[in-house]
């Protein structure tokens, strides 16, 4: 079992991320300590409920905790005001108190929605993240970002609200299809590319073996990616500085997702955005062509898009993508802030790239 400790200020907000096969049963007693009324409201979706809800119910019943589940339809459309209201009303029906916790049991969509509801209800209740997808286990369940979408774009309405505990049970990943698994892997690769060159070279060697589901290797890989994120979040919880680096590839990615709702997975968009960030950096002379080529080759090796043109949901229009990028949350004073790279493992944020250059790059990368 891998244990990653998330350090925050004040220390009373610190929490652990537990990663491994059987993590749910292993952590059941700890989950119970966050349930003073021995009741745990669970927010999940139909897909996860049909596959895994009985496992959660049984694990918690064994430690004297009753689960009460709200089962939503699956999909990104859940990240809406309407579903946020549905979740909040359900929690109020459970007479949830400030000292109580809910469980976000699902992928990134459920985690974002339930986390936001937890933050808003009675001005703040507890949240336990129990992610069931690789992407959620390695990224979205950790760090406290919660949000719903808006017409203008993805994750535009949200708050920072750290969980009490994250339980990443690798057994849940056995039911992921190959496309969802690859999408999650993109976030692992992103962490290596922005801050850990040695990790990248490990992924080059181990990526195909990871895809076979080798549990011990996967636990260590997820643990390393989560530790990298934890180190950054500890320095900059609210993304005023270095945490923006975690958005490597995401300026392009969120634009792709906004232009193709429901047609592209977040991890697929991140992969295409990661490829674009390295390709653009190489074109601008900021990083070497050889470094860029290594990243693109590994994306293709793992069956992920290695350009904007290869992203599912296209064809895309460069001008439309640019318009979406101009609404990005990182932007300041009307300038697009991009995360670019000087090398594998060395990323930086810049607002000095002219919009026309970004547009011309995207037009070429979409061919």
Short mmCIF file of C-alpha atoms in Angstrom, two decimals:
data_model
loop_
_atom_site.label_atom_id
_atom_site.label_comp_id
_atom_site.label_asym_id
_atom_site.label_seq_id
_atom_site.Cartn_x
_atom_site.Cartn_y
_atom_site.Cartn_z
CA UNK A 1 0.00 0.00 0.00
CA UNK A 2 1.39 3.39 -1.03
CA UNK A 3 0.70 6.30 1.33
CA UNK A 4 1.23 9.89 0.20
CA UNK A 5 0.79 12.65 2.77
CA UNK A 6 -0.58 15.99 1.58
CA UNK A 7 0.80 18.83 3.72
CA UNK A 8 -1.21 22.04 3.98
CA UNK A 9 -1.49 25.13 6.15
CA UNK A 10 -2.82 24.86 8.81
CA UNK A 11 -1.69 21.30 9.47
CA UNK A 12 -5.18 20.34 10.66
CA UNK A 13 -6.15 20.20 6.96
CA UNK A 14 -3.47 17.64 6.05
CA UNK A 15 -4.69 14.36 4.58
CA UNK A 16 -3.47 11.07 3.16
CA UNK A 17 -3.79 9.47 -0.25
CA UNK A 18 -3.85 5.68 0.03
CA UNK A 19 -3.03 3.76 -3.16
CA UNK A 20 -3.13 0.01 -3.65
CA UNK A 21 -5.16 -3.10 -4.35
CA UNK A 22 -7.69 -3.59 -1.56
CA UNK A 23 -7.32 0.01 -0.34
CA UNK A 24 -11.05 0.36 0.32
CA UNK A 25 -11.22 -2.47 2.86
CA UNK A 26 -7.83 -1.43 4.27
CA UNK A 27 -9.12 2.12 4.88
CA UNK A 28 -12.69 1.33 5.96
CA UNK A 29 -11.99 1.90 9.65
CA UNK A 30 -10.31 5.22 8.88
CA UNK A 31 -13.31 6.27 6.79
CA UNK A 32 -15.52 5.44 9.77
CA UNK A 33 -13.63 7.97 11.92
CA UNK A 34 -14.96 10.71 9.61
CA UNK A 35 -18.58 9.57 10.11
CA UNK A 36 -19.63 10.69 13.61
CA UNK A 37 -23.27 9.71 12.97
CA UNK A 38 -22.21 6.40 11.37
CA UNK A 39 -23.88 7.52 8.13
CA UNK A 40 -22.04 8.22 4.87
CA UNK A 41 -23.91 9.85 1.97
CA UNK A 42 -22.41 8.58 -1.29
CA UNK A 43 -22.50 10.43 -4.60
CA UNK A 44 -21.91 8.12 -7.55
CA UNK A 45 -23.13 7.38 -11.06
CA UNK A 46 -25.00 4.50 -12.67
CA UNK A 47 -21.90 2.93 -14.18
CA UNK A 48 -19.91 2.85 -10.94
CA UNK A 49 -22.94 1.85 -8.88
CA UNK A 50 -23.61 -1.19 -11.06
CA UNK A 51 -19.99 -2.32 -10.85
CA UNK A 52 -18.78 -1.37 -7.38
CA UNK A 53 -21.38 0.12 -5.02
CA UNK A 54 -21.95 -3.19 -3.26
CA UNK A 55 -18.23 -3.35 -2.42
CA UNK A 56 -18.39 0.08 -0.78
CA UNK A 57 -21.57 -0.77 1.11
CA UNK A 58 -20.14 -4.04 2.41
CA UNK A 59 -16.77 -2.58 3.41
CA UNK A 60 -18.40 0.18 5.45
CA UNK A 61 -21.15 -1.99 6.91
CA UNK A 62 -18.37 -4.15 8.34
CA UNK A 63 -17.19 -1.16 10.40
CA UNK A 64 -20.70 -0.03 11.38
CA UNK A 65 -21.27 2.73 8.82
CA UNK A 66 -24.50 2.97 6.81
CA UNK A 67 -24.15 4.24 3.22
CA UNK A 68 -26.91 6.20 1.48
CA UNK A 69 -26.31 6.60 -2.23
CA UNK A 70 -27.43 9.16 -4.78
CA UNK A 71 -26.95 7.56 -8.20
CA UNK A 72 -26.59 10.00 -11.09
CA UNK A 73 -26.49 9.31 -14.82
CA UNK A 74 -22.92 9.01 -16.13
CA UNK A 75 -21.14 11.71 -18.09
CA UNK A 76 -19.69 15.22 -18.17
CA UNK A 77 -23.21 16.71 -18.33
CA UNK A 78 -23.43 16.10 -14.56
CA UNK A 79 -21.13 19.07 -13.98
CA UNK A 80 -24.03 21.52 -14.10
CA UNK A 81 -25.99 23.81 -11.79
CA UNK A 82 -28.99 21.49 -12.08
CA UNK A 83 -27.08 18.45 -10.85
CA UNK A 84 -25.29 20.49 -8.18
CA UNK A 85 -28.72 21.42 -6.83
CA UNK A 86 -29.80 17.77 -6.99
CA UNK A 87 -26.77 16.70 -4.96
CA UNK A 88 -27.19 19.47 -2.37
CA UNK A 89 -30.88 18.68 -1.90
CA UNK A 90 -30.05 15.00 -1.43
CA UNK A 91 -27.45 15.85 1.22
CA UNK A 92 -29.92 18.09 3.03
CA UNK A 93 -32.47 15.26 2.98
CA UNK A 94 -29.86 13.16 4.80
CA UNK A 95 -29.70 15.94 7.43
CA UNK A 96 -26.00 16.26 6.78
CA UNK A 97 -24.14 18.31 9.38
CA UNK A 98 -20.93 20.31 9.10
CA UNK A 99 -19.05 17.62 11.01
CA UNK A 100 -20.20 14.93 8.55
CA UNK A 101 -18.51 13.70 5.38
CA UNK A 102 -19.83 12.57 2.04
CA UNK A 103 -18.08 10.14 -0.29
CA UNK A 104 -17.38 11.03 -3.92
CA UNK A 105 -17.40 7.55 -5.47
CA UNK A 106 -16.55 7.62 -9.15
CA UNK A 107 -14.39 9.30 -11.74
CA UNK A 108 -13.39 12.92 -12.14
CA UNK A 109 -16.89 14.18 -12.93
CA UNK A 110 -18.37 12.74 -9.73
CA UNK A 111 -15.37 13.94 -7.72
CA UNK A 112 -15.62 17.49 -9.01
CA UNK A 113 -19.39 17.71 -8.53
CA UNK A 114 -19.54 16.06 -5.11
CA UNK A 115 -16.51 18.01 -3.91
CA UNK A 116 -18.15 21.30 -4.85
CA UNK A 117 -21.39 20.31 -3.14
CA UNK A 118 -19.40 19.42 -0.02
CA UNK A 119 -17.73 22.82 -0.05
CA UNK A 120 -20.98 24.75 -0.46
CA UNK A 121 -23.33 22.83 1.82
CA UNK A 122 -23.70 24.70 5.11
CA UNK A 123 -20.53 26.62 4.11
CA UNK A 124 -18.38 23.52 4.23
CA UNK A 125 -18.67 19.83 5.06
CA UNK A 126 -16.19 17.00 4.71
CA UNK A 127 -15.48 15.02 1.56
CA UNK A 128 -13.81 11.63 1.13
CA UNK A 129 -12.66 10.98 -2.41
CA UNK A 130 -12.88 7.35 -3.54
CA UNK A 131 -11.82 7.57 -7.20
CA UNK A 132 -12.60 4.66 -9.51
CA UNK A 133 -10.78 5.72 -12.70
CA UNK A 134 -7.05 6.01 -13.30
CA UNK A 135 -7.37 9.69 -14.17
CA UNK A 136 -9.22 10.46 -10.95
CA UNK A 137 -6.83 8.37 -8.84
CA UNK A 138 -3.72 10.04 -10.18
CA UNK A 139 -4.96 13.61 -10.54
CA UNK A 140 -8.45 15.00 -10.04
CA UNK A 141 -9.14 13.49 -6.59
CA UNK A 142 -5.98 15.09 -5.15
CA UNK A 143 -5.41 18.77 -4.52
CA UNK A 144 -8.84 20.15 -3.69
CA UNK A 145 -10.03 21.53 -7.02
CA UNK A 146 -13.81 21.24 -7.39
CA UNK A 147 -15.97 22.67 -10.16
CA UNK A 148 -18.87 22.50 -12.55
CA UNK A 149 -18.85 23.65 -16.16
CA UNK A 150 -20.35 26.76 -17.73
CA UNK A 151 -21.40 27.68 -21.25
CA UNK A 152 -18.10 29.55 -21.59
CA UNK A 153 -15.98 26.51 -20.78
CA UNK A 154 -14.87 23.70 -18.50
CA UNK A 155 -14.50 24.06 -14.71
CA UNK A 156 -15.39 27.76 -14.76
CA UNK A 157 -17.44 27.66 -11.53
CA UNK A 158 -15.74 26.11 -8.52
CA UNK A 159 -13.77 26.44 -5.31
CA UNK A 160 -10.74 24.91 -3.63
CA UNK A 161 -11.93 22.38 -1.04
CA UNK A 162 -9.49 19.75 0.17
CA UNK A 163 -10.77 16.24 0.96
CA UNK A 164 -10.34 14.53 4.31
CA UNK A 165 -8.97 11.36 2.71
CA UNK A 166 -8.37 9.87 -0.74
CA UNK A 167 -8.72 6.11 -1.18
CA UNK A 168 -7.41 4.91 -4.55
CA UNK A 169 -8.21 1.20 -4.76
CA UNK A 170 -6.55 -0.34 -7.80
CA UNK A 171 -9.15 -3.12 -7.87
CA UNK A 172 -11.62 -0.62 -9.33
CA UNK A 173 -9.38 -0.13 -12.36
CA UNK A 174 -9.99 -3.70 -13.52
CA UNK A 175 -13.34 -2.63 -14.99
CA UNK A 176 -11.91 0.30 -16.99
CA UNK A 177 -11.93 -0.06 -20.75
CA UNK A 178 -8.70 0.58 -22.67
CA UNK A 179 -9.74 4.07 -23.75
CA UNK A 180 -10.42 5.22 -20.18
CA UNK A 181 -7.15 3.66 -18.99
CA UNK A 182 -5.15 5.49 -21.66
CA UNK A 183 -6.88 8.75 -20.75
CA UNK A 184 -5.75 8.35 -17.14
CA UNK A 185 -2.23 7.51 -18.21
CA UNK A 186 -2.02 10.90 -19.95
CA UNK A 187 -2.16 12.62 -16.55
CA UNK A 188 0.65 10.41 -15.24
CA UNK A 189 2.75 11.33 -18.26
CA UNK A 190 1.95 15.01 -17.75
CA UNK A 191 3.39 14.92 -14.23
CA UNK A 192 6.62 13.39 -15.52
CA UNK A 193 6.89 15.89 -18.35
CA UNK A 194 6.48 18.96 -16.18
CA UNK A 195 8.73 18.15 -13.23
CA UNK A 196 10.41 14.73 -13.28
CA UNK A 197 12.57 13.70 -16.25
CA UNK A 198 13.71 10.50 -14.51
CA UNK A 199 10.06 9.52 -14.07
CA UNK A 200 9.50 10.12 -17.80
CA UNK A 201 12.29 7.73 -18.71
CA UNK A 202 10.78 5.13 -16.36
CA UNK A 203 7.46 5.52 -18.14
CA UNK A 204 9.16 5.03 -21.49
CA UNK A 205 10.36 1.65 -20.23
CA UNK A 206 7.32 0.63 -18.19
CA UNK A 207 4.35 2.16 -20.02
CA UNK A 208 3.32 -0.95 -21.98
CA UNK A 209 3.75 -3.16 -18.90
CA UNK A 210 1.63 -0.76 -16.82
CA UNK A 211 -1.15 -1.14 -19.37
CA UNK A 212 -1.31 -4.86 -18.57
CA UNK A 213 -2.46 -3.98 -15.04
CA UNK A 214 0.55 -5.15 -13.03
CA UNK A 215 -0.66 -4.01 -9.62
CA UNK A 216 2.56 -3.38 -7.69
CA UNK A 217 4.15 -1.41 -10.54
CA UNK A 218 0.96 0.59 -11.08
CA UNK A 219 0.69 1.45 -7.37
CA UNK A 220 4.24 2.78 -7.32
CA UNK A 221 3.66 4.72 -10.54
CA UNK A 222 0.45 6.31 -9.31
CA UNK A 223 2.15 7.03 -5.97
CA UNK A 224 5.04 8.81 -7.69
CA UNK A 225 2.69 10.93 -9.79
CA UNK A 226 0.57 11.82 -6.75
CA UNK A 227 3.69 12.66 -4.72
CA UNK A 228 4.82 15.02 -7.47
CA UNK A 229 1.47 16.77 -7.39
CA UNK A 230 1.46 16.81 -3.58
CA UNK A 231 4.84 18.56 -3.50
CA UNK A 232 3.52 21.31 -5.78
CA UNK A 233 0.18 21.70 -3.97
CA UNK A 234 2.03 22.04 -0.64
CA UNK A 235 3.88 25.06 -2.04
CA UNK A 236 0.91 26.70 -3.76
CA UNK A 237 -2.50 25.36 -2.77
CA UNK A 238 -4.56 28.02 -4.55
CA UNK A 239 -2.64 28.22 -7.82
CA UNK A 240 -1.11 31.66 -7.36
CA UNK A 241 2.26 30.51 -8.68
CA UNK A 242 3.96 27.15 -9.20
CA UNK A 243 0.72 25.11 -9.14
CA UNK A 244 -0.14 26.56 -12.54
CA UNK A 245 2.50 24.18 -13.94
CA UNK A 246 0.06 21.33 -13.29
CA UNK A 247 -1.93 22.79 -16.18
CA UNK A 248 0.69 21.68 -18.72
CA UNK A 249 -1.31 20.85 -21.84
CA UNK A 250 -4.57 21.98 -20.26
CA UNK A 251 -4.98 25.33 -22.02
CA UNK A 252 -5.21 23.47 -25.30
CA UNK A 253 -7.07 20.56 -23.65
CA UNK A 254 -9.91 22.57 -22.15
CA UNK A 255 -10.43 24.34 -25.47
CA UNK A 256 -10.72 20.96 -27.22
CA UNK A 257 -13.19 19.71 -24.62
CA UNK A 258 -15.32 22.83 -24.89
CA UNK A 259 -15.46 22.50 -28.67
CA UNK A 260 -16.30 18.77 -28.62
CA UNK A 261 -18.44 18.14 -25.53
CA UNK A 262 -19.00 14.46 -24.91
CA UNK A 263 -16.78 13.40 -27.82
CA UNK A 264 -13.34 13.57 -26.20
CA UNK A 265 -12.20 12.33 -22.80
CA UNK A 266 -10.31 14.73 -20.55
CA UNK A 267 -7.17 12.60 -20.65
CA UNK A 268 -7.29 12.42 -24.43
CA UNK A 269 -7.51 16.20 -24.56
CA UNK A 270 -4.60 16.46 -22.09
CA UNK A 271 -2.50 14.16 -24.28
CA UNK A 272 -3.20 16.27 -27.37
CA UNK A 273 -2.52 19.41 -25.34
CA UNK A 274 0.72 17.97 -23.98
CA UNK A 275 1.82 17.19 -27.54
CA UNK A 276 0.87 20.71 -28.61
CA UNK A 277 2.78 22.29 -25.71
CA UNK A 278 5.98 20.44 -26.60
CA UNK A 279 5.57 20.97 -30.34
CA UNK A 280 4.95 24.69 -29.87
CA UNK A 281 7.87 24.96 -27.43
CA UNK A 282 10.16 23.30 -29.98
CA UNK A 283 8.88 25.53 -32.78
CA UNK A 284 9.61 28.61 -30.65
CA UNK A 285 13.12 27.34 -29.88
CA UNK A 286 12.34 26.94 -26.18
CA UNK A 287 13.08 23.22 -26.08
CA UNK A 288 14.93 20.84 -28.36
CA UNK A 289 13.26 18.98 -31.19
CA UNK A 290 14.69 15.75 -29.77
CA UNK A 291 12.90 16.26 -26.42
CA UNK A 292 9.67 16.97 -28.26
CA UNK A 293 10.10 13.88 -30.42
CA UNK A 294 10.55 11.67 -27.34
CA UNK A 295 7.26 12.90 -25.86
CA UNK A 296 5.34 12.52 -29.12
CA UNK A 297 6.77 9.04 -29.68
CA UNK A 298 5.72 7.89 -26.21
CA UNK A 299 2.21 9.30 -26.66
CA UNK A 300 1.86 7.30 -29.86
CA UNK A 301 3.38 4.23 -28.21
CA UNK A 302 0.62 4.38 -25.60
CA UNK A 303 -2.16 4.92 -28.14
CA UNK A 304 -2.74 8.58 -27.26
CA UNK A 305 -3.15 11.57 -29.61
CA UNK A 306 0.18 13.24 -30.42
CA UNK A 307 -1.18 16.39 -32.05
CA UNK A 308 -4.30 18.54 -32.01
CA UNK A 309 -5.29 16.94 -35.31
CA UNK A 310 -5.29 13.48 -33.70
CA UNK A 311 -7.63 14.49 -30.86
CA UNK A 312 -11.03 12.74 -30.94
CA UNK A 313 -14.06 14.93 -31.67
CA UNK A 314 -12.63 16.87 -34.60
CA UNK A 315 -12.24 18.42 -37.01
CA UNK A 316 -11.41 21.48 -34.90
CA UNK A 317 -11.16 25.11 -35.95
CA UNK A 318 -8.04 26.96 -34.76
CA UNK A 319 -9.90 30.26 -34.38
CA UNK A 320 -12.60 28.60 -32.25
CA UNK A 321 -9.96 26.98 -30.05
CA UNK A 322 -8.21 30.33 -29.62
CA UNK A 323 -11.49 31.95 -28.56
CA UNK A 324 -11.87 29.26 -25.89
CA UNK A 325 -8.27 29.74 -24.75
CA UNK A 326 -8.93 33.45 -24.23
CA UNK A 327 -11.39 32.43 -21.47
CA UNK A 328 -8.87 30.23 -19.66
CA UNK A 329 -8.74 30.56 -15.85
CA UNK A 330 -4.97 31.16 -15.83
CA UNK A 331 -5.23 34.29 -17.96
CA UNK A 332 -4.42 37.71 -16.51
CA UNK A 333 -4.93 41.21 -17.96
CA UNK A 334 -6.39 39.77 -21.13
CA UNK A 335 -3.27 37.73 -21.95
CA UNK A 336 -3.27 33.99 -22.64
CA UNK A 337 -1.04 32.22 -20.14
CA UNK A 338 0.47 29.03 -21.57
CA UNK A 339 2.46 26.34 -19.80
CA UNK A 340 5.38 25.51 -22.10
CA UNK A 341 8.56 23.46 -21.72
CA UNK A 342 12.32 24.00 -21.82
CA UNK A 343 12.93 20.27 -21.58
CA UNK A 344 11.29 17.09 -20.36
CA UNK A 345 10.81 17.76 -16.65
CA UNK A 346 11.16 21.54 -16.93
CA UNK A 347 7.96 23.52 -17.52
CA UNK A 348 7.20 27.22 -17.11
CA UNK A 349 4.31 29.66 -17.51
CA UNK A 350 4.45 32.48 -20.03
CA UNK A 351 2.11 35.22 -21.20
CA UNK A 352 4.55 36.53 -23.80
CA UNK A 353 3.39 34.55 -26.82
CA UNK A 354 1.37 36.64 -29.27
CA UNK A 355 -2.10 35.35 -30.07
CA UNK A 356 -1.31 35.36 -33.78
CA UNK A 357 1.61 32.97 -33.18
CA UNK A 358 -0.62 30.66 -31.16
CA UNK A 359 -3.24 30.74 -33.91
CA UNK A 360 -0.75 29.98 -36.67
CA UNK A 361 0.74 27.11 -34.67
CA UNK A 362 -2.68 25.56 -34.09
CA UNK A 363 -3.64 25.87 -37.74
CA UNK A 364 -0.51 23.91 -38.68
CA UNK A 365 -0.91 21.37 -35.86
CA UNK A 366 -4.49 20.69 -36.90
CA UNK A 367 -3.51 19.65 -40.43
#
